[in-house]
């Protein structure tokens, strides 16, 4: 048992050393070990302007994407349960979505040409 442990330990150490010796190190890879792995160059300014408009559009897309995943199983559900409560719940959910859509429209969040 100890022999197997020692063999695996020695083999692991040998593989680590061989890998570090033959690994290609380049000046092009200087940003890989850096803590900034978000795509921005850490040597430039730290304050890059962020588009709040893009964030709002992504948030609206995410909300409508989740809503679609909740709406898709509605046609299958009358087979599995009582129809009237399901119809009332579905209509209530869709009314909330339409009211939210009109609110976003009135606030100007859907005007993407700005």
JSON list of C-alpha atoms in Angstrom, two decimals:
[
{"chain": "A", "resi": 1, "resn": "UNK", "atom": "CA", "xyz": [0.00, 0.00, 0.00]},
{"chain": "A", "resi": 2, "resn": "UNK", "atom": "CA", "xyz": [2.81, 2.41, 0.91]},
{"chain": "A", "resi": 3, "resn": "UNK", "atom": "CA", "xyz": [4.69, 1.36, -2.21]},
{"chain": "A", "resi": 4, "resn": "UNK", "atom": "CA", "xyz": [1.76, 2.34, -4.43]},
{"chain": "A", "resi": 5, "resn": "UNK", "atom": "CA", "xyz": [1.45, 5.67, -2.63]},
{"chain": "A", "resi": 6, "resn": "UNK", "atom": "CA", "xyz": [5.15, 6.44, -3.05]},
{"chain": "A", "resi": 7, "resn": "UNK", "atom": "CA", "xyz": [5.08, 5.39, -6.70]},
{"chain": "A", "resi": 8, "resn": "UNK", "atom": "CA", "xyz": [2.11, 7.69, -7.46]},
{"chain": "A", "resi": 9, "resn": "UNK", "atom": "CA", "xyz": [3.72, 10.55, -5.54]},
{"chain": "A", "resi": 10, "resn": "UNK", "atom": "CA", "xyz": [7.03, 10.22, -7.38]},
{"chain": "A", "resi": 11, "resn": "UNK", "atom": "CA", "xyz": [5.28, 9.84, -10.73]},
{"chain": "A", "resi": 12, "resn": "UNK", "atom": "CA", "xyz": [3.20, 12.98, -10.08]},
{"chain": "A", "resi": 13, "resn": "UNK", "atom": "CA", "xyz": [6.25, 15.01, -9.11]},
{"chain": "A", "resi": 14, "resn": "UNK", "atom": "CA", "xyz": [8.16, 13.83, -12.19]},
{"chain": "A", "resi": 15, "resn": "UNK", "atom": "CA", "xyz": [5.25, 14.76, -14.47]},
{"chain": "A", "resi": 16, "resn": "UNK", "atom": "CA", "xyz": [4.95, 18.21, -12.91]},
{"chain": "A", "resi": 17, "resn": "UNK", "atom": "CA", "xyz": [8.67, 18.87, -13.35]},
{"chain": "A", "resi": 18, "resn": "UNK", "atom": "CA", "xyz": [8.69, 17.64, -16.95]},
{"chain": "A", "resi": 19, "resn": "UNK", "atom": "CA", "xyz": [5.65, 19.76, -17.75]},
{"chain": "A", "resi": 20, "resn": "UNK", "atom": "CA", "xyz": [7.21, 22.90, -16.29]},
{"chain": "A", "resi": 21, "resn": "UNK", "atom": "CA", "xyz": [10.43, 22.28, -18.25]},
{"chain": "A", "resi": 22, "resn": "UNK", "atom": "CA", "xyz": [8.86, 21.72, -21.66]},
{"chain": "A", "resi": 23, "resn": "UNK", "atom": "CA", "xyz": [6.02, 24.23, -21.30]},
{"chain": "A", "resi": 24, "resn": "UNK", "atom": "CA", "xyz": [6.27, 27.04, -23.83]},
{"chain": "A", "resi": 25, "resn": "UNK", "atom": "CA", "xyz": [6.43, 30.38, -22.06]},
{"chain": "A", "resi": 26, "resn": "UNK", "atom": "CA", "xyz": [5.86, 33.44, -24.14]},
{"chain": "A", "resi": 27, "resn": "UNK", "atom": "CA", "xyz": [5.55, 37.15, -23.58]},
{"chain": "A", "resi": 28, "resn": "UNK", "atom": "CA", "xyz": [2.18, 36.91, -25.32]},
{"chain": "A", "resi": 29, "resn": "UNK", "atom": "CA", "xyz": [0.85, 34.91, -22.36]},
{"chain": "A", "resi": 30, "resn": "UNK", "atom": "CA", "xyz": [1.73, 37.46, -19.70]},
{"chain": "A", "resi": 31, "resn": "UNK", "atom": "CA", "xyz": [-1.93, 38.32, -19.07]},
{"chain": "A", "resi": 32, "resn": "UNK", "atom": "CA", "xyz": [-3.08, 34.75, -18.49]},
{"chain": "A", "resi": 33, "resn": "UNK", "atom": "CA", "xyz": [-1.82, 34.48, -14.90]},
{"chain": "A", "resi": 34, "resn": "UNK", "atom": "CA", "xyz": [-3.00, 38.00, -14.06]},
{"chain": "A", "resi": 35, "resn": "UNK", "atom": "CA", "xyz": [-6.03, 38.39, -11.78]},
{"chain": "A", "resi": 36, "resn": "UNK", "atom": "CA", "xyz": [-7.96, 40.37, -14.42]},
{"chain": "A", "resi": 37, "resn": "UNK", "atom": "CA", "xyz": [-9.48, 37.66, -16.59]},
{"chain": "A", "resi": 38, "resn": "UNK", "atom": "CA", "xyz": [-12.39, 39.71, -17.87]},
{"chain": "A", "resi": 39, "resn": "UNK", "atom": "CA", "xyz": [-10.92, 40.61, -21.23]},
{"chain": "A", "resi": 40, "resn": "UNK", "atom": "CA", "xyz": [-9.65, 44.08, -20.34]},
{"chain": "A", "resi": 41, "resn": "UNK", "atom": "CA", "xyz": [-5.96, 44.91, -20.41]},
{"chain": "A", "resi": 42, "resn": "UNK", "atom": "CA", "xyz": [-4.88, 45.51, -16.80]},
{"chain": "A", "resi": 43, "resn": "UNK", "atom": "CA", "xyz": [-2.09, 47.90, -17.91]},
{"chain": "A", "resi": 44, "resn": "UNK", "atom": "CA", "xyz": [-4.56, 50.50, -19.16]},
{"chain": "A", "resi": 45, "resn": "UNK", "atom": "CA", "xyz": [-6.96, 52.62, -17.15]},
{"chain": "A", "resi": 46, "resn": "UNK", "atom": "CA", "xyz": [-8.98, 50.79, -14.53]},
{"chain": "A", "resi": 47, "resn": "UNK", "atom": "CA", "xyz": [-12.16, 52.76, -15.16]},
{"chain": "A", "resi": 48, "resn": "UNK", "atom": "CA", "xyz": [-13.57, 51.65, -18.50]},
{"chain": "A", "resi": 49, "resn": "UNK", "atom": "CA", "xyz": [-16.96, 53.23, -19.31]},
{"chain": "A", "resi": 50, "resn": "UNK", "atom": "CA", "xyz": [-19.73, 50.65, -19.09]},
{"chain": "A", "resi": 51, "resn": "UNK", "atom": "CA", "xyz": [-22.88, 51.00, -21.14]},
{"chain": "A", "resi": 52, "resn": "UNK", "atom": "CA", "xyz": [-25.86, 51.08, -18.81]},
{"chain": "A", "resi": 53, "resn": "UNK", "atom": "CA", "xyz": [-28.11, 50.81, -21.86]},
{"chain": "A", "resi": 54, "resn": "UNK", "atom": "CA", "xyz": [-26.60, 47.43, -22.72]},
{"chain": "A", "resi": 55, "resn": "UNK", "atom": "CA", "xyz": [-27.19, 46.25, -19.15]},
{"chain": "A", "resi": 56, "resn": "UNK", "atom": "CA", "xyz": [-30.86, 47.28, -19.26]},
{"chain": "A", "resi": 57, "resn": "UNK", "atom": "CA", "xyz": [-31.43, 45.58, -22.61]},
{"chain": "A", "resi": 58, "resn": "UNK", "atom": "CA", "xyz": [-29.78, 42.39, -21.33]},
{"chain": "A", "resi": 59, "resn": "UNK", "atom": "CA", "xyz": [-31.94, 42.51, -18.20]},
{"chain": "A", "resi": 60, "resn": "UNK", "atom": "CA", "xyz": [-35.16, 42.92, -20.22]},
{"chain": "A", "resi": 61, "resn": "UNK", "atom": "CA", "xyz": [-34.09, 40.04, -22.48]},
{"chain": "A", "resi": 62, "resn": "UNK", "atom": "CA", "xyz": [-33.40, 37.83, -19.47]},
{"chain": "A", "resi": 63, "resn": "UNK", "atom": "CA", "xyz": [-36.79, 38.61, -17.92]},
{"chain": "A", "resi": 64, "resn": "UNK", "atom": "CA", "xyz": [-38.66, 37.83, -21.14]},
{"chain": "A", "resi": 65, "resn": "UNK", "atom": "CA", "xyz": [-36.61, 34.67, -21.62]},
{"chain": "A", "resi": 66, "resn": "UNK", "atom": "CA", "xyz": [-37.63, 33.38, -18.20]},
{"chain": "A", "resi": 67, "resn": "UNK", "atom": "CA", "xyz": [-41.25, 34.32, -18.91]},
{"chain": "A", "resi": 68, "resn": "UNK", "atom": "CA", "xyz": [-41.23, 32.26, -22.09]},
{"chain": "A", "resi": 69, "resn": "UNK", "atom": "CA", "xyz": [-39.96, 29.22, -20.20]},
{"chain": "A", "resi": 70, "resn": "UNK", "atom": "CA", "xyz": [-42.89, 29.64, -17.81]},
{"chain": "A", "resi": 71, "resn": "UNK", "atom": "CA", "xyz": [-45.45, 30.05, -20.61]},
{"chain": "A", "resi": 72, "resn": "UNK", "atom": "CA", "xyz": [-44.34, 27.12, -22.79]},
{"chain": "A", "resi": 73, "resn": "UNK", "atom": "CA", "xyz": [-45.73, 24.26, -20.63]},
{"chain": "A", "resi": 74, "resn": "UNK", "atom": "CA", "xyz": [-49.19, 25.87, -20.28]},
{"chain": "A", "resi": 75, "resn": "UNK", "atom": "CA", "xyz": [-50.78, 24.00, -23.25]},
{"chain": "A", "resi": 76, "resn": "UNK", "atom": "CA", "xyz": [-49.77, 20.63, -21.76]},
{"chain": "A", "resi": 77, "resn": "UNK", "atom": "CA", "xyz": [-51.01, 21.34, -18.22]},
{"chain": "A", "resi": 78, "resn": "UNK", "atom": "CA", "xyz": [-54.80, 20.99, -18.84]},
{"chain": "A", "resi": 79, "resn": "UNK", "atom": "CA", "xyz": [-54.20, 17.29, -19.50]},
{"chain": "A", "resi": 80, "resn": "UNK", "atom": "CA", "xyz": [-52.63, 16.89, -16.07]},
{"chain": "A", "resi": 81, "resn": "UNK", "atom": "CA", "xyz": [-54.88, 19.06, -13.91]},
{"chain": "A", "resi": 82, "resn": "UNK", "atom": "CA", "xyz": [-58.18, 20.90, -13.59]},
{"chain": "A", "resi": 83, "resn": "UNK", "atom": "CA", "xyz": [-58.77, 23.33, -16.46]},
{"chain": "A", "resi": 84, "resn": "UNK", "atom": "CA", "xyz": [-60.52, 26.31, -14.81]},
{"chain": "A", "resi": 85, "resn": "UNK", "atom": "CA", "xyz": [-57.92, 27.19, -12.14]},
{"chain": "A", "resi": 86, "resn": "UNK", "atom": "CA", "xyz": [-55.17, 26.72, -14.71]},
{"chain": "A", "resi": 87, "resn": "UNK", "atom": "CA", "xyz": [-56.96, 29.06, -17.14]},
{"chain": "A", "resi": 88, "resn": "UNK", "atom": "CA", "xyz": [-57.41, 31.72, -14.45]},
{"chain": "A", "resi": 89, "resn": "UNK", "atom": "CA", "xyz": [-53.78, 31.44, -13.36]},
{"chain": "A", "resi": 90, "resn": "UNK", "atom": "CA", "xyz": [-52.51, 31.57, -16.96]},
{"chain": "A", "resi": 91, "resn": "UNK", "atom": "CA", "xyz": [-54.61, 34.63, -17.79]},
{"chain": "A", "resi": 92, "resn": "UNK", "atom": "CA", "xyz": [-53.44, 36.38, -14.61]},
{"chain": "A", "resi": 93, "resn": "UNK", "atom": "CA", "xyz": [-49.80, 35.62, -15.47]},
{"chain": "A", "resi": 94, "resn": "UNK", "atom": "CA", "xyz": [-50.15, 36.86, -19.05]},
{"chain": "A", "resi": 95, "resn": "UNK", "atom": "CA", "xyz": [-51.93, 40.04, -17.86]},
{"chain": "A", "resi": 96, "resn": "UNK", "atom": "CA", "xyz": [-49.02, 40.74, -15.48]},
{"chain": "A", "resi": 97, "resn": "UNK", "atom": "CA", "xyz": [-46.60, 40.26, -18.40]},
{"chain": "A", "resi": 98, "resn": "UNK", "atom": "CA", "xyz": [-48.55, 42.63, -20.64]},
{"chain": "A", "resi": 99, "resn": "UNK", "atom": "CA", "xyz": [-48.75, 45.28, -17.90]},
{"chain": "A", "resi": 100, "resn": "UNK", "atom": "CA", "xyz": [-44.97, 44.93, -17.38]},
{"chain": "A", "resi": 101, "resn": "UNK", "atom": "CA", "xyz": [-44.37, 45.26, -21.11]},
{"chain": "A", "resi": 102, "resn": "UNK", "atom": "CA", "xyz": [-46.45, 48.45, -21.32]},
{"chain": "A", "resi": 103, "resn": "UNK", "atom": "CA", "xyz": [-44.62, 49.84, -18.28]},
{"chain": "A", "resi": 104, "resn": "UNK", "atom": "CA", "xyz": [-41.24, 49.18, -19.93]},
{"chain": "A", "resi": 105, "resn": "UNK", "atom": "CA", "xyz": [-42.53, 50.75, -23.12]},
{"chain": "A", "resi": 106, "resn": "UNK", "atom": "CA", "xyz": [-43.75, 53.88, -21.30]},
{"chain": "A", "resi": 107, "resn": "UNK", "atom": "CA", "xyz": [-40.45, 54.21, -19.40]},
{"chain": "A", "resi": 108, "resn": "UNK", "atom": "CA", "xyz": [-38.57, 54.12, -22.71]},
{"chain": "A", "resi": 109, "resn": "UNK", "atom": "CA", "xyz": [-36.55, 50.98, -21.95]},
{"chain": "A", "resi": 110, "resn": "UNK", "atom": "CA", "xyz": [-37.48, 49.49, -25.32]},
{"chain": "A", "resi": 111, "resn": "UNK", "atom": "CA", "xyz": [-36.20, 52.45, -27.38]},
{"chain": "A", "resi": 112, "resn": "UNK", "atom": "CA", "xyz": [-32.90, 50.96, -28.46]},
{"chain": "A", "resi": 113, "resn": "UNK", "atom": "CA", "xyz": [-31.94, 53.65, -30.96]},
{"chain": "A", "resi": 114, "resn": "UNK", "atom": "CA", "xyz": [-30.74, 56.12, -28.29]}
]
